[in-house]
Coordinates of C-alpha atoms in Angstrom, one line a residue:
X18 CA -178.1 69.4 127.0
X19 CA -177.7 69.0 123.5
X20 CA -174.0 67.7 124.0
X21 CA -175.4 65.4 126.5
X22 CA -178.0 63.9 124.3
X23 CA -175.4 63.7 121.4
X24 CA -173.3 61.6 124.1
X25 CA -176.9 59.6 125.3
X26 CA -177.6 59.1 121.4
X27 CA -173.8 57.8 120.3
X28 CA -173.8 55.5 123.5
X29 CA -176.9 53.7 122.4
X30 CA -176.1 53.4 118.6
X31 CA -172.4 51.8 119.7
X32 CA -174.7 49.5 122.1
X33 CA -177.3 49.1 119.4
X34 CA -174.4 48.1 116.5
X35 CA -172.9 45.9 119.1
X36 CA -175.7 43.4 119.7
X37 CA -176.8 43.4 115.9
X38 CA -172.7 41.8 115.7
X39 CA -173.7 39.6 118.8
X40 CA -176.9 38.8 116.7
X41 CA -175.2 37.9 113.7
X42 CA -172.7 35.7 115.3
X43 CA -175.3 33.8 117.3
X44 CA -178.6 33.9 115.3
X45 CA -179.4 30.3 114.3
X46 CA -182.4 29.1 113.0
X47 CA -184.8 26.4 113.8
X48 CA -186.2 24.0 111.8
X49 CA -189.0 25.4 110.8
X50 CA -186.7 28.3 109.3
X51 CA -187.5 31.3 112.2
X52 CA -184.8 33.3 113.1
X53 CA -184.9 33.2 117.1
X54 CA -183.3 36.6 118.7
X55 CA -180.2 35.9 120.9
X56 CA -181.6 38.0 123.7
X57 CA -184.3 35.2 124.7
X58 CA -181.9 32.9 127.0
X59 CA -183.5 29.5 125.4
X60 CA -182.5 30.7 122.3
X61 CA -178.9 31.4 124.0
X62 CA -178.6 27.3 125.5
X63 CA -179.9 26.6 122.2
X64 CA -177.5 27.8 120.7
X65 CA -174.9 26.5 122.6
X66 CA -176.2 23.4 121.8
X67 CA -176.1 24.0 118.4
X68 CA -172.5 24.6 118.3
X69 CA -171.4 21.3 120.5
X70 CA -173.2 19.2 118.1
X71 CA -171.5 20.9 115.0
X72 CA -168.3 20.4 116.6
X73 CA -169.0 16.5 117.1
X74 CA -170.2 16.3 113.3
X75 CA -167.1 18.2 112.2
X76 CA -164.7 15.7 114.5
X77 CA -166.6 12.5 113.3
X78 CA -166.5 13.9 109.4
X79 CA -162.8 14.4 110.2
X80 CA -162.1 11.0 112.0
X81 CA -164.1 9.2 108.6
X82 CA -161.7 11.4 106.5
X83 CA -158.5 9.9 108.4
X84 CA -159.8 6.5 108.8
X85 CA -160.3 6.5 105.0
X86 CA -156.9 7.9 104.3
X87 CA -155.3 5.1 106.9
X88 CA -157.0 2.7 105.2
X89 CA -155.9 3.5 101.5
X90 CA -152.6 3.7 102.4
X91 CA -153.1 0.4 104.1
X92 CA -154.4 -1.0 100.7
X93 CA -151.8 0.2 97.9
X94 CA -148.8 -1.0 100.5
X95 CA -150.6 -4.8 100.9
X96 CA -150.8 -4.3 96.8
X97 CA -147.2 -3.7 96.5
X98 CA -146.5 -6.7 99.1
X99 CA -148.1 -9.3 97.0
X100 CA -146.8 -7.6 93.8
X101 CA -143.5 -8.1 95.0
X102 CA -144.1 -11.6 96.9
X103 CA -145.9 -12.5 93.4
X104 CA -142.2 -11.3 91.6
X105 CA -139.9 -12.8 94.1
X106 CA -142.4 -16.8 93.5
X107 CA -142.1 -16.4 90.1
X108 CA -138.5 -17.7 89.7
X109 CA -138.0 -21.3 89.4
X110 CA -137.3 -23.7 91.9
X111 CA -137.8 -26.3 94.3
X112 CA -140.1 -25.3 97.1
X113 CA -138.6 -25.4 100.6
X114 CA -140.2 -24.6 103.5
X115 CA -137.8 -23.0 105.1
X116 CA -137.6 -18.8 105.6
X117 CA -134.3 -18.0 105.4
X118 CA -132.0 -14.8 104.6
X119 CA -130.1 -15.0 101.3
X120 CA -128.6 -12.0 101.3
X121 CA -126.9 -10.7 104.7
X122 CA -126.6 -12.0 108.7
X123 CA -128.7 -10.4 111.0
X124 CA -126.1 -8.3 111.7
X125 CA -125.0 -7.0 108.5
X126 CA -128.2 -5.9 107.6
X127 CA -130.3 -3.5 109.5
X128 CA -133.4 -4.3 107.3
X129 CA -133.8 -7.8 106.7
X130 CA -135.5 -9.2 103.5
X131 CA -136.8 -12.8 104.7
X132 CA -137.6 -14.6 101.6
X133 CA -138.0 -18.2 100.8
X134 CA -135.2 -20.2 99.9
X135 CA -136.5 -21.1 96.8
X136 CA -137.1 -17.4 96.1
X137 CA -133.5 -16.6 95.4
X138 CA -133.2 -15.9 91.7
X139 CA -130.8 -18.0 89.2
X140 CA -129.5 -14.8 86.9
X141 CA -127.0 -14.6 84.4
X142 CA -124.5 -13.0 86.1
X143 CA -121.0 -12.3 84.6
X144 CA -119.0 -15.9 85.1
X145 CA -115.9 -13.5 86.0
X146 CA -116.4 -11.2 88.2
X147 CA -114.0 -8.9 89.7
X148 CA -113.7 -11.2 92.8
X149 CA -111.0 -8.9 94.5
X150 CA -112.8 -5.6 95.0
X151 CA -112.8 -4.5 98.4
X152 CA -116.3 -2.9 99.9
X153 CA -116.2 0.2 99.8
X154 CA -115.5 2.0 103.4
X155 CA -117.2 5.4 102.3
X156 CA -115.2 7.9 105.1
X157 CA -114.7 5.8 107.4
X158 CA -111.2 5.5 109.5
X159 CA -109.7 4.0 112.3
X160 CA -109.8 6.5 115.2
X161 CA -107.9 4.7 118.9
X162 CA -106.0 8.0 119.8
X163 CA -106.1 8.4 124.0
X164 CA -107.2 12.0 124.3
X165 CA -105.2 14.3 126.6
X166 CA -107.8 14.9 128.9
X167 CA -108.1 10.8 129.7
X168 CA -104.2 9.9 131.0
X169 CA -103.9 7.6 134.1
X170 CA -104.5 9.0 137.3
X171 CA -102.3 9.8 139.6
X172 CA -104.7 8.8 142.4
X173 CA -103.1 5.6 144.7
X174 CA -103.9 2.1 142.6
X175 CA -106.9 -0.2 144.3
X176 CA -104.5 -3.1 144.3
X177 CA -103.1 -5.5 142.1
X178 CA -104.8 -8.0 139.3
X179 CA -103.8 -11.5 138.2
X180 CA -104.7 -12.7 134.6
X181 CA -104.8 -16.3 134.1
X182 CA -105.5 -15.9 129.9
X183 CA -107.0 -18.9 129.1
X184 CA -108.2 -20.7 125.5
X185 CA -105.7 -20.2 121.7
X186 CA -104.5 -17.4 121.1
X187 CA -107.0 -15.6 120.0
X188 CA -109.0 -16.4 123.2
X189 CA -106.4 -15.2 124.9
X190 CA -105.8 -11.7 123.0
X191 CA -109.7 -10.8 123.1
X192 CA -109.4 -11.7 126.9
X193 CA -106.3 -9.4 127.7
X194 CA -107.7 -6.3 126.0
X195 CA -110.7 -6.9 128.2
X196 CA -108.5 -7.2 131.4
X197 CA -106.5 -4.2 130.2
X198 CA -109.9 -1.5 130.1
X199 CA -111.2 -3.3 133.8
X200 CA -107.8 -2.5 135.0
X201 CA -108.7 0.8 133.7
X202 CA -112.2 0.8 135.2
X203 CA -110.9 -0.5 138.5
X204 CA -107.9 1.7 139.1
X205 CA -106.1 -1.5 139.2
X206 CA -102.3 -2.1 138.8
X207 CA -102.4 -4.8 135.9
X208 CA -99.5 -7.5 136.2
X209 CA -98.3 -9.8 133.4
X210 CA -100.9 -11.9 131.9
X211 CA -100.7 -16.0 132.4
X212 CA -101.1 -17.9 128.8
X213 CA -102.9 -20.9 129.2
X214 CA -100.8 -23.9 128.9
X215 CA -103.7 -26.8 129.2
X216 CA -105.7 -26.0 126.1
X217 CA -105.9 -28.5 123.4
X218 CA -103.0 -27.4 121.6
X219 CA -100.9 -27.6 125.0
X220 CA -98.7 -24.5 124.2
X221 CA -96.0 -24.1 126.7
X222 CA -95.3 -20.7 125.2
X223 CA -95.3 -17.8 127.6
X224 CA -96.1 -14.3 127.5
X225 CA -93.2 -12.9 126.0
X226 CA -92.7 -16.0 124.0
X227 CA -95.6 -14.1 122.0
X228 CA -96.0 -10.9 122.3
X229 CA -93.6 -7.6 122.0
X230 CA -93.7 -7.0 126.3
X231 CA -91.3 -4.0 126.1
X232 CA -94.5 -2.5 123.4
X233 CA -97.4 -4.0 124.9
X234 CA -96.3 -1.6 128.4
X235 CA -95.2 1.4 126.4
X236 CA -98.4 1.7 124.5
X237 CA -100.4 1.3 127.8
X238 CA -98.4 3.5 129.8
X239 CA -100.5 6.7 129.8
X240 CA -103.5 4.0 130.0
X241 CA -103.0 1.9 133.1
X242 CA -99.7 0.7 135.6
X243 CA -98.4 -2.3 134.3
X244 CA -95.5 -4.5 136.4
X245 CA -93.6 -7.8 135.8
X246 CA -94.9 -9.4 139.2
X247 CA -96.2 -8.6 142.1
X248 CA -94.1 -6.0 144.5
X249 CA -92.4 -8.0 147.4
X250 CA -94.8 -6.7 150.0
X251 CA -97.0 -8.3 148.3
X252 CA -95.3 -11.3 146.7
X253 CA -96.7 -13.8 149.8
X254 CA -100.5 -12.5 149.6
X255 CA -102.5 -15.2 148.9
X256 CA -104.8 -13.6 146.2
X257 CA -108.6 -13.7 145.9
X258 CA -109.5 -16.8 143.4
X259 CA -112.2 -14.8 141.0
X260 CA -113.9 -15.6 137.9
X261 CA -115.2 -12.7 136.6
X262 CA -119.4 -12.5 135.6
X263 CA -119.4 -12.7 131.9
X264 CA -120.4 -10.1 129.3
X265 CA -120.0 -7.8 132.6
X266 CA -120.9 -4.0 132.4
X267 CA -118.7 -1.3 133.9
X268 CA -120.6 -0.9 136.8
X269 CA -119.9 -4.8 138.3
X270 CA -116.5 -3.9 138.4
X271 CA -116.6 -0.2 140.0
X272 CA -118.8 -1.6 142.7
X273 CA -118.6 -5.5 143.1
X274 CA -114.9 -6.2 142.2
X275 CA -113.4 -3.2 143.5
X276 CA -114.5 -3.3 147.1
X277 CA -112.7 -6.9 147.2
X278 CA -109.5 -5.7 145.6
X279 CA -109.6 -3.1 148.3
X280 CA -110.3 -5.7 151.2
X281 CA -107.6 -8.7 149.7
X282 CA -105.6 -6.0 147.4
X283 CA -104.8 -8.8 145.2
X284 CA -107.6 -10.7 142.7
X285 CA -106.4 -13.3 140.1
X286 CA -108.9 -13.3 137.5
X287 CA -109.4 -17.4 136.8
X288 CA -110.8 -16.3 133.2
X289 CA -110.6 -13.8 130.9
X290 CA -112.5 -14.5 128.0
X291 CA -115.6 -12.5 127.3
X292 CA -115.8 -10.3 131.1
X293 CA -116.5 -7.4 129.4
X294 CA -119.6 -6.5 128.1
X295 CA -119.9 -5.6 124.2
X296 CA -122.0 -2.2 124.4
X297 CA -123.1 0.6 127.0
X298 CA -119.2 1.0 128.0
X299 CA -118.0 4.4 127.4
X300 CA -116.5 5.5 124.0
X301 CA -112.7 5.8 126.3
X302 CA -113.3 2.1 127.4
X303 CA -114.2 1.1 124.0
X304 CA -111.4 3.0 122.4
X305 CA -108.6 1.6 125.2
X306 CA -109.8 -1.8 124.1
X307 CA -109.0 -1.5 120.6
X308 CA -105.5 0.0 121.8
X309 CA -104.4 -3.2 123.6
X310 CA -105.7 -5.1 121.0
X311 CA -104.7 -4.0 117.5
X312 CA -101.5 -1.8 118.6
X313 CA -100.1 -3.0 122.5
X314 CA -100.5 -6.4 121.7
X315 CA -98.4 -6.8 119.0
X316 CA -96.5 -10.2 118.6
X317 CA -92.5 -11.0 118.8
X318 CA -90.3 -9.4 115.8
X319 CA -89.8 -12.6 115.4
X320 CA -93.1 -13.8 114.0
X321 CA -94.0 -10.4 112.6
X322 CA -90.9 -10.6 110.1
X323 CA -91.4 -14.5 109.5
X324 CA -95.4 -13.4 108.6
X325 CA -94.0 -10.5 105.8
X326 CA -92.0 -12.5 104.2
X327 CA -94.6 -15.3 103.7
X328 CA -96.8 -11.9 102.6
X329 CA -94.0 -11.3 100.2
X330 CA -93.5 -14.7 98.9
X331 CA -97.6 -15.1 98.3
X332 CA -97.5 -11.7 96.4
X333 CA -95.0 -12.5 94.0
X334 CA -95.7 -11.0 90.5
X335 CA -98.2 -8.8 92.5
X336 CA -100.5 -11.9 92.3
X337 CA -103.3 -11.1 94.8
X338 CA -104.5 -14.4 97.0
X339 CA -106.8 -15.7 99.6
X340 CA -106.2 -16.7 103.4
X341 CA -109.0 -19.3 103.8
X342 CA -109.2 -20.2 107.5
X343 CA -110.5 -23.8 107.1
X344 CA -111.4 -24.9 110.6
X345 CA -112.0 -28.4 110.1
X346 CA -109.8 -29.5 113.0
X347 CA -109.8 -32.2 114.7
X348 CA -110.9 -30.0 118.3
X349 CA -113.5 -28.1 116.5
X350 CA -115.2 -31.0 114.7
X351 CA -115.6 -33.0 118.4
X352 CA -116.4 -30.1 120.0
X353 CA -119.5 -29.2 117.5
X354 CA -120.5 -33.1 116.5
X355 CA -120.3 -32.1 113.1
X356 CA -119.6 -35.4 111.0
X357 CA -120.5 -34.8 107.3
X358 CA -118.7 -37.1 104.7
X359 CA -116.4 -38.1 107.5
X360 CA -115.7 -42.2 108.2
X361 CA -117.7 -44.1 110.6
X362 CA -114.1 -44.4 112.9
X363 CA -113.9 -40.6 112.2
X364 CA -117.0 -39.9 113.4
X365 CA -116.9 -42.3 116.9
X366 CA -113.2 -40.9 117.5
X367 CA -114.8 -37.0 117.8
X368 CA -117.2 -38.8 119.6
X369 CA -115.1 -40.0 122.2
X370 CA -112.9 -37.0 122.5
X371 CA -116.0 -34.8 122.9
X372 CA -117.2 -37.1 125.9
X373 CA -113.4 -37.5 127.8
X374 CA -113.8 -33.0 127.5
X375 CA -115.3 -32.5 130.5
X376 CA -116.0 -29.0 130.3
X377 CA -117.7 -29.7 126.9
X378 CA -121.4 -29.9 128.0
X379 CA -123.1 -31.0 124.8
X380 CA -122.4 -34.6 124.4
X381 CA -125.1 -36.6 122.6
X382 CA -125.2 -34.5 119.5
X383 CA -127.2 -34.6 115.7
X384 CA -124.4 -33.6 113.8
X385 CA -126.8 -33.4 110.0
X386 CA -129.2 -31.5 111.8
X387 CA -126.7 -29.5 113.4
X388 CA -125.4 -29.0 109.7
X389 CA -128.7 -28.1 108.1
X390 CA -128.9 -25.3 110.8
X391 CA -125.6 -23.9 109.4
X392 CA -123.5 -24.9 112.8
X393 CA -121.1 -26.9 111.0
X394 CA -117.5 -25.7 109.4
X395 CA -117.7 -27.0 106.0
X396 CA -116.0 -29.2 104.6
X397 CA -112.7 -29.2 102.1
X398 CA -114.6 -30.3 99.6
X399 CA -117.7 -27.4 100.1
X400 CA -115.3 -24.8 100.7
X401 CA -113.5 -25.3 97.7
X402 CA -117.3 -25.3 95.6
X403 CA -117.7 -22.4 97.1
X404 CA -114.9 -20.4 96.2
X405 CA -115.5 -21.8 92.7
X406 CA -119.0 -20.9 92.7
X407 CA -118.1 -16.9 94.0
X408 CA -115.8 -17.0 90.4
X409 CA -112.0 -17.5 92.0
X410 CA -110.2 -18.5 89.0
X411 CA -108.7 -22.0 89.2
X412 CA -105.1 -20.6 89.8
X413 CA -105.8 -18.3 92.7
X414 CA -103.3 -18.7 95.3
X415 CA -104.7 -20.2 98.8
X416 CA -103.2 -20.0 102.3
X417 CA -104.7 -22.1 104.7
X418 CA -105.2 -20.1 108.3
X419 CA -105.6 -23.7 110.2
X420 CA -103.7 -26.5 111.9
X421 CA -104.1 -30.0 110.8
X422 CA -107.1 -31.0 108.4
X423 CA -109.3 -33.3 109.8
X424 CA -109.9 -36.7 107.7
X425 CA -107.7 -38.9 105.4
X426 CA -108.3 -36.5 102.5
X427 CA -107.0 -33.3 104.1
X428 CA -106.9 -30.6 101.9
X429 CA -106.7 -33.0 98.4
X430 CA -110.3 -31.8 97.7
X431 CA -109.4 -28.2 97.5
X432 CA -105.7 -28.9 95.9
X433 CA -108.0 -30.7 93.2
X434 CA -109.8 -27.8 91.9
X435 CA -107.0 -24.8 93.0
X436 CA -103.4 -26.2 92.8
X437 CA -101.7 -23.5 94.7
X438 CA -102.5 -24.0 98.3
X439 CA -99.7 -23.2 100.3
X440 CA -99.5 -23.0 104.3
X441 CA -96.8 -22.0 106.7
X442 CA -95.3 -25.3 106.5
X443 CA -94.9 -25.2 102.7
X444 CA -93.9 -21.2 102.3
X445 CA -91.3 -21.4 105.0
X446 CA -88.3 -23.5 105.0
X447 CA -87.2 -25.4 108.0
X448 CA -84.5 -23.2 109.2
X449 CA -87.3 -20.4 109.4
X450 CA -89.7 -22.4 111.1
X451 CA -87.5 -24.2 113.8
X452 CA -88.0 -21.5 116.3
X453 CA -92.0 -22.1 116.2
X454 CA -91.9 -26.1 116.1
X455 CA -94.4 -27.2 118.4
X456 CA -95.8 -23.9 119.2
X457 CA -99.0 -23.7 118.4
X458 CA -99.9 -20.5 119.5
X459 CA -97.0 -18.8 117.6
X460 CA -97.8 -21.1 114.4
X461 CA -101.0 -19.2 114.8
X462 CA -99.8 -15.8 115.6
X463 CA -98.1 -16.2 112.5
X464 CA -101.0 -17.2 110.8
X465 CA -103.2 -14.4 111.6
X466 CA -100.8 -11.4 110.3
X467 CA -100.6 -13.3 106.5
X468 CA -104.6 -13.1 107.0
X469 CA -105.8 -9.7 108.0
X470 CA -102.4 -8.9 105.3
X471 CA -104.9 -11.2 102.6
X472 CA -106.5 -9.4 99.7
X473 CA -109.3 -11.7 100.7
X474 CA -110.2 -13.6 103.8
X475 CA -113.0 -16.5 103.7
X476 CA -113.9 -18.1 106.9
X477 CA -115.5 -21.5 106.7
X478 CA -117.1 -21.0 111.0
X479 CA -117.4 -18.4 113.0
X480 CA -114.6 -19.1 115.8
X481 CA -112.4 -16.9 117.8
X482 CA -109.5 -16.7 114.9
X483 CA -113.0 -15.6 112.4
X484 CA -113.9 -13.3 114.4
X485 CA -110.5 -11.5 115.4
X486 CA -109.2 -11.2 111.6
X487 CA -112.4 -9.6 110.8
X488 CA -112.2 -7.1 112.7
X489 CA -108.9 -5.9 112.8
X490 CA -109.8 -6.0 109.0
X491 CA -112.3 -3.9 109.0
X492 CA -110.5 -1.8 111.6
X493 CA -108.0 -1.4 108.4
X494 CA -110.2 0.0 105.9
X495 CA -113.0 -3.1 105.6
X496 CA -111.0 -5.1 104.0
X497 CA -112.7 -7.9 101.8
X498 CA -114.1 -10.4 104.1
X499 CA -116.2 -13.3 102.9
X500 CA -118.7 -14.7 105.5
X501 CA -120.3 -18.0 103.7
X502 CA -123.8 -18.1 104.6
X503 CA -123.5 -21.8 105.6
X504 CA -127.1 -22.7 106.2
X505 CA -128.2 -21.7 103.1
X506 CA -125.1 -23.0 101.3
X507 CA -125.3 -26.3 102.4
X508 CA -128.8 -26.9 101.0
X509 CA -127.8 -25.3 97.5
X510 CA -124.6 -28.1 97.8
X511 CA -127.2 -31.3 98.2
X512 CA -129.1 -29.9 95.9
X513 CA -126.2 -29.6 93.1
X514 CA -124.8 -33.0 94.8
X515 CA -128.5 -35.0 94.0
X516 CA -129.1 -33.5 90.5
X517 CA -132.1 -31.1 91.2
X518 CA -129.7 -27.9 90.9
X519 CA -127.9 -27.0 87.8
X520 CA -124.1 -26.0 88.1
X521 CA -125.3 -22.7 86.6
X522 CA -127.9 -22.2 88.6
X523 CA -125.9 -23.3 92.0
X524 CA -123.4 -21.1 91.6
X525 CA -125.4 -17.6 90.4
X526 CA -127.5 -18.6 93.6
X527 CA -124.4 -18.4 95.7
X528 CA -123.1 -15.3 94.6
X529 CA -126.3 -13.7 95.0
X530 CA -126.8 -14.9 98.4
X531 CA -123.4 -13.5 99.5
X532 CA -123.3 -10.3 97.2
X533 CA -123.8 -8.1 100.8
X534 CA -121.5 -10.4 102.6
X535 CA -118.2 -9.2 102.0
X536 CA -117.6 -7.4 104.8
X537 CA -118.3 -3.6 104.4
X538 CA -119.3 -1.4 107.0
X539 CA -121.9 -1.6 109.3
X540 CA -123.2 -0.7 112.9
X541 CA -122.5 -3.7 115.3
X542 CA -125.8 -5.7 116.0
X543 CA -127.1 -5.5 119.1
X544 CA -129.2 -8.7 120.3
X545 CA -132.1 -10.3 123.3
X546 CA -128.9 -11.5 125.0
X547 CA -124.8 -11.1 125.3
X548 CA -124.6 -14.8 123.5
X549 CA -127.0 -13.4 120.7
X550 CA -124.9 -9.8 120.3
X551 CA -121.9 -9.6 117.5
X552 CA -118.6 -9.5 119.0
X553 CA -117.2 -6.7 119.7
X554 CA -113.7 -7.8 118.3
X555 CA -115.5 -8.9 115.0
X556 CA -117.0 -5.0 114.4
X557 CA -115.5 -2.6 116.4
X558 CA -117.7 0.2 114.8
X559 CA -118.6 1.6 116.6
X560 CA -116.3 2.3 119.2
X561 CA -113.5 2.5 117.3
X562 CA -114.0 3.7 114.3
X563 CA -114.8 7.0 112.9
X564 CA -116.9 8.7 110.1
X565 CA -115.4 12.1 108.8
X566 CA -119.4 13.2 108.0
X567 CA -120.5 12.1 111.2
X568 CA -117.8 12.5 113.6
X569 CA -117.0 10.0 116.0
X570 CA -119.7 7.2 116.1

């Protein structure tokens, strides 16, 4: 009995000491300060009550305590906006109303400062600066190599493509890497390309007339199947007439253009410029690209020993110098309606050679306010302010990357302020250029290895020779590249032109304007359309290019 009750006794105290802890947890008191017990079941819901509400006080005291945070931090960064808006008006000037971008393009800058034109300071910066520094390229390198793994197939070829390349050279060269990776894509036997013979320079220069063939098929080899002409089986197929959809994505042409090359066997592609899409193409695409373009496609012995010794001849005395592709041609001024210090017979001849191009849609053009929106090449004249205005000493040597100069004054307005200006028809003799007379695609061939060779390259428009020499500069090493920020430049110009801009003012407002613009690395901007995005050929990071920190990009 006595160990019963013992058992009775320790049962009821472990019960007893077990709702005293229930008690404390769930005691709460009323208003007027009672302690209700927890066993009444009012007192239970009452509780229960209790704690909801608590819960919703604590939430709301901890939503005020956010919302206060949020809206402090709100405060000091609208502070430091108007401190900085209140720094950037403070400098003198006259007030535009235009919002423009002084320092980089949208697509060397993946933060964009936005300031008014006015805005951009007038600081005494050193009159000679070292003008001739490359950017620096950090650890980045060129990086084209065909992995083992991704050798051509030995599966049986689709059928057979025909490449009419068509536009200058450069046109042409962009458009035959493309046409090399779809043959890729398609499983397509790729036969030599067409030049275009029709353009405005009327080249009747073929293939081989340019370009190293025996090299352009052994790079590609491993890549693709590349023949001379068609195979006599197939020599009196009448091919299937196709011009590619622009800006194209792998997928049109493993579905769309494949299953006609398998029905006709044989496609000639009517154009080859721009079919390929810039982005969402596989890193081997990509890469096979840059082969064809910057190692297959290499141009005659020929030219490439007539360009190194006009590289030789500009670096005498290890004098550094500039390749300034002026592109105030004759084509390119009709074709934009840009007319700016040009003659009144000037302007009406572009005028009518624009309107007797009929694949030239815009006819009835503003050239000023075509100008003012930085669509314009500038002029002689501007680009030699310009180049003045960055510090390039009056003796810096010049080579011109164009054809003719457009307008009775040629390039006298740039010989006026640098001297040395010198051009394939002055740094060659006759004997070495005979082979090229009248070739204009070779002249420019020619041209475009003594610019990508250039210590610095200025481009005056954005064109397809602009945009091919910048990137196979950067796919160098990023190799000093000046892009002139023309829309802003061409206000500072009038400005300096009507008196209401000091020299020294002009010029420190220049250089600031393009101290981020000299062609260092940066991701390739994508954009709202293919029209909007940067050219592939013009940045081929990435793709193409590697970063030893972040492997391949």
């Amino acid at each position: 009995m006595s160990s019963g009750g013992d058992s009775s006794g320790g049962a009821n105290a472990g019960l007893s000491q077990a709702m005293g802890t229930r008690r404390r947890v769930t005691e709460f008191a009323d208003e007027s300060g009672h302690v209700n017990d927890v066993n009444d079941s009012s007192a239970i819901r009452n509780a229960a009550v209790y704690r909801r509400r608590m819960r919703f006080w604590e939430f709301k005291a901890e939503r005020r305590k956010i919302f206060w945070i949020c809206w402090g931090l709100i405060m000091v960064s609208s502070f430091s906006l108007v401190a900085r808006l209140s720094f950037i008006t403070s400098f003198r000037g006259v007030v535009e109303n235009d919002f423009l971008i002084p320092q980089k393009p949208v697509y060397e800058s993946s933060v964009m400062a936005i300031l008014l034109f006015n805005s951009v300071p007038a600081t005494d910066h050193d009159q000679n600066p070292d003008v001739w520094t490359k950017p620096n390229s950090g650890d980045y390198y060129k990086c084209i190599n065909r992995p083992f793994n991704e050798n051509r197939s030995d599966a049986v070829m689709n059928g057979y493509i025909l490449i009419h390349a068509n536009g200058g050279l450069n046109q042409m060269r962009t458009g035959i890497s493309d046409m090399v990776a779809i043959a890729k894509i398609m499983n397509a036997t790729l036969v030599y390309p067409s030049l275009d013979h029709n353009s405005f320079w009327t080249d009747s220069s073929d293939f081989k007339d340019i370009f190293n063939w025996n090299h352009f098929q052994e790079v590609l080899k491993d890549d693709i199947e590349i023949v001379e002409s068609l195979p006599p089986e197939y020599a009196a197929v009448k091919p299937l007439q196709k011009p590619p959809v622009s800006w194209s994505k792998a997928g049109y042409y493993k579905e769309t253009i494949v299953s006609l090359l398998k029905k006709h066997k044989v496609i000639q592609f009517t154009h080859s410029d721009s079919r390929l899409a810039n982005n969402y193409l596989s890193k081997s695409i990509q890469r096979l690209r840059c082969r064809a373009m910057y190692d297959a496609l290499r141009f005659t012995d020929t030219i490439e020993n007539l360009a190194m010794k006009l590289v030789d001849r500009l670096r005498t005395d290890n004098k550094p110098y500039i390749a300034l592709h002026l592109r105030y041609e004759k084509d390119m001024l009709a074709f934009t309606g840009c007319t700016h210090n040009l003659t009144a017979e000037d302007a009406e001849e572009l005028k009518v050679m624009r309107h007797n191009v009929k694949h030239w849609k815009e006819k009835d053009i503003d050239g000023e306010a075509r100008r003012l929106q930085g669509g314009c090449p500038i002029t002689p004249r501007e680009a030699a302010v310009f180049l003045e205005a960055m510090g390039f000493p009056s003796d810096t040597q010049i080579y011109i990357v164009a054809g003719k100069i457009y307008g009775k004054n040629g390039v006298s307005a740039i010989q006026s302020k640098y001297p040395n200006v010198l051009s394939h028809s002055n740094l060659a003799t006759e004997e070495e250029l005979a082979l090229l007379k009248n070739r204009q695609n070779q002249l420019a061939a020619l041209d475009y290895l003594v610019a990508v060779e250039s210590d610095v390259f200025v481009y005056t428009y954005d064109g397809n020779m602009a945009k091919a020499v910048q990137g196979h500069r950067r796919f160098e090493g990023f190799r000093k590249t000046i892009n002139p920020d023309t829309r802003n430049f061409v206000r500072l110009i009038d400005k300096l032109d009507n008196g209401t801009l000091s020299w020294e003012k002009f010029s420190s407002k220049v250089r600031f304007l393009h101290a981020n613009r000299t062609g260092a690395p940066y991701h390739r901007m994508p954009g709202e359309s293919p029209k909007q995005e940067e050219n592939f050929y013009a940045n081929p990071l990435p793709g193409c290019i590697c970063n030893k920190q972040e492997g391949l990009l």
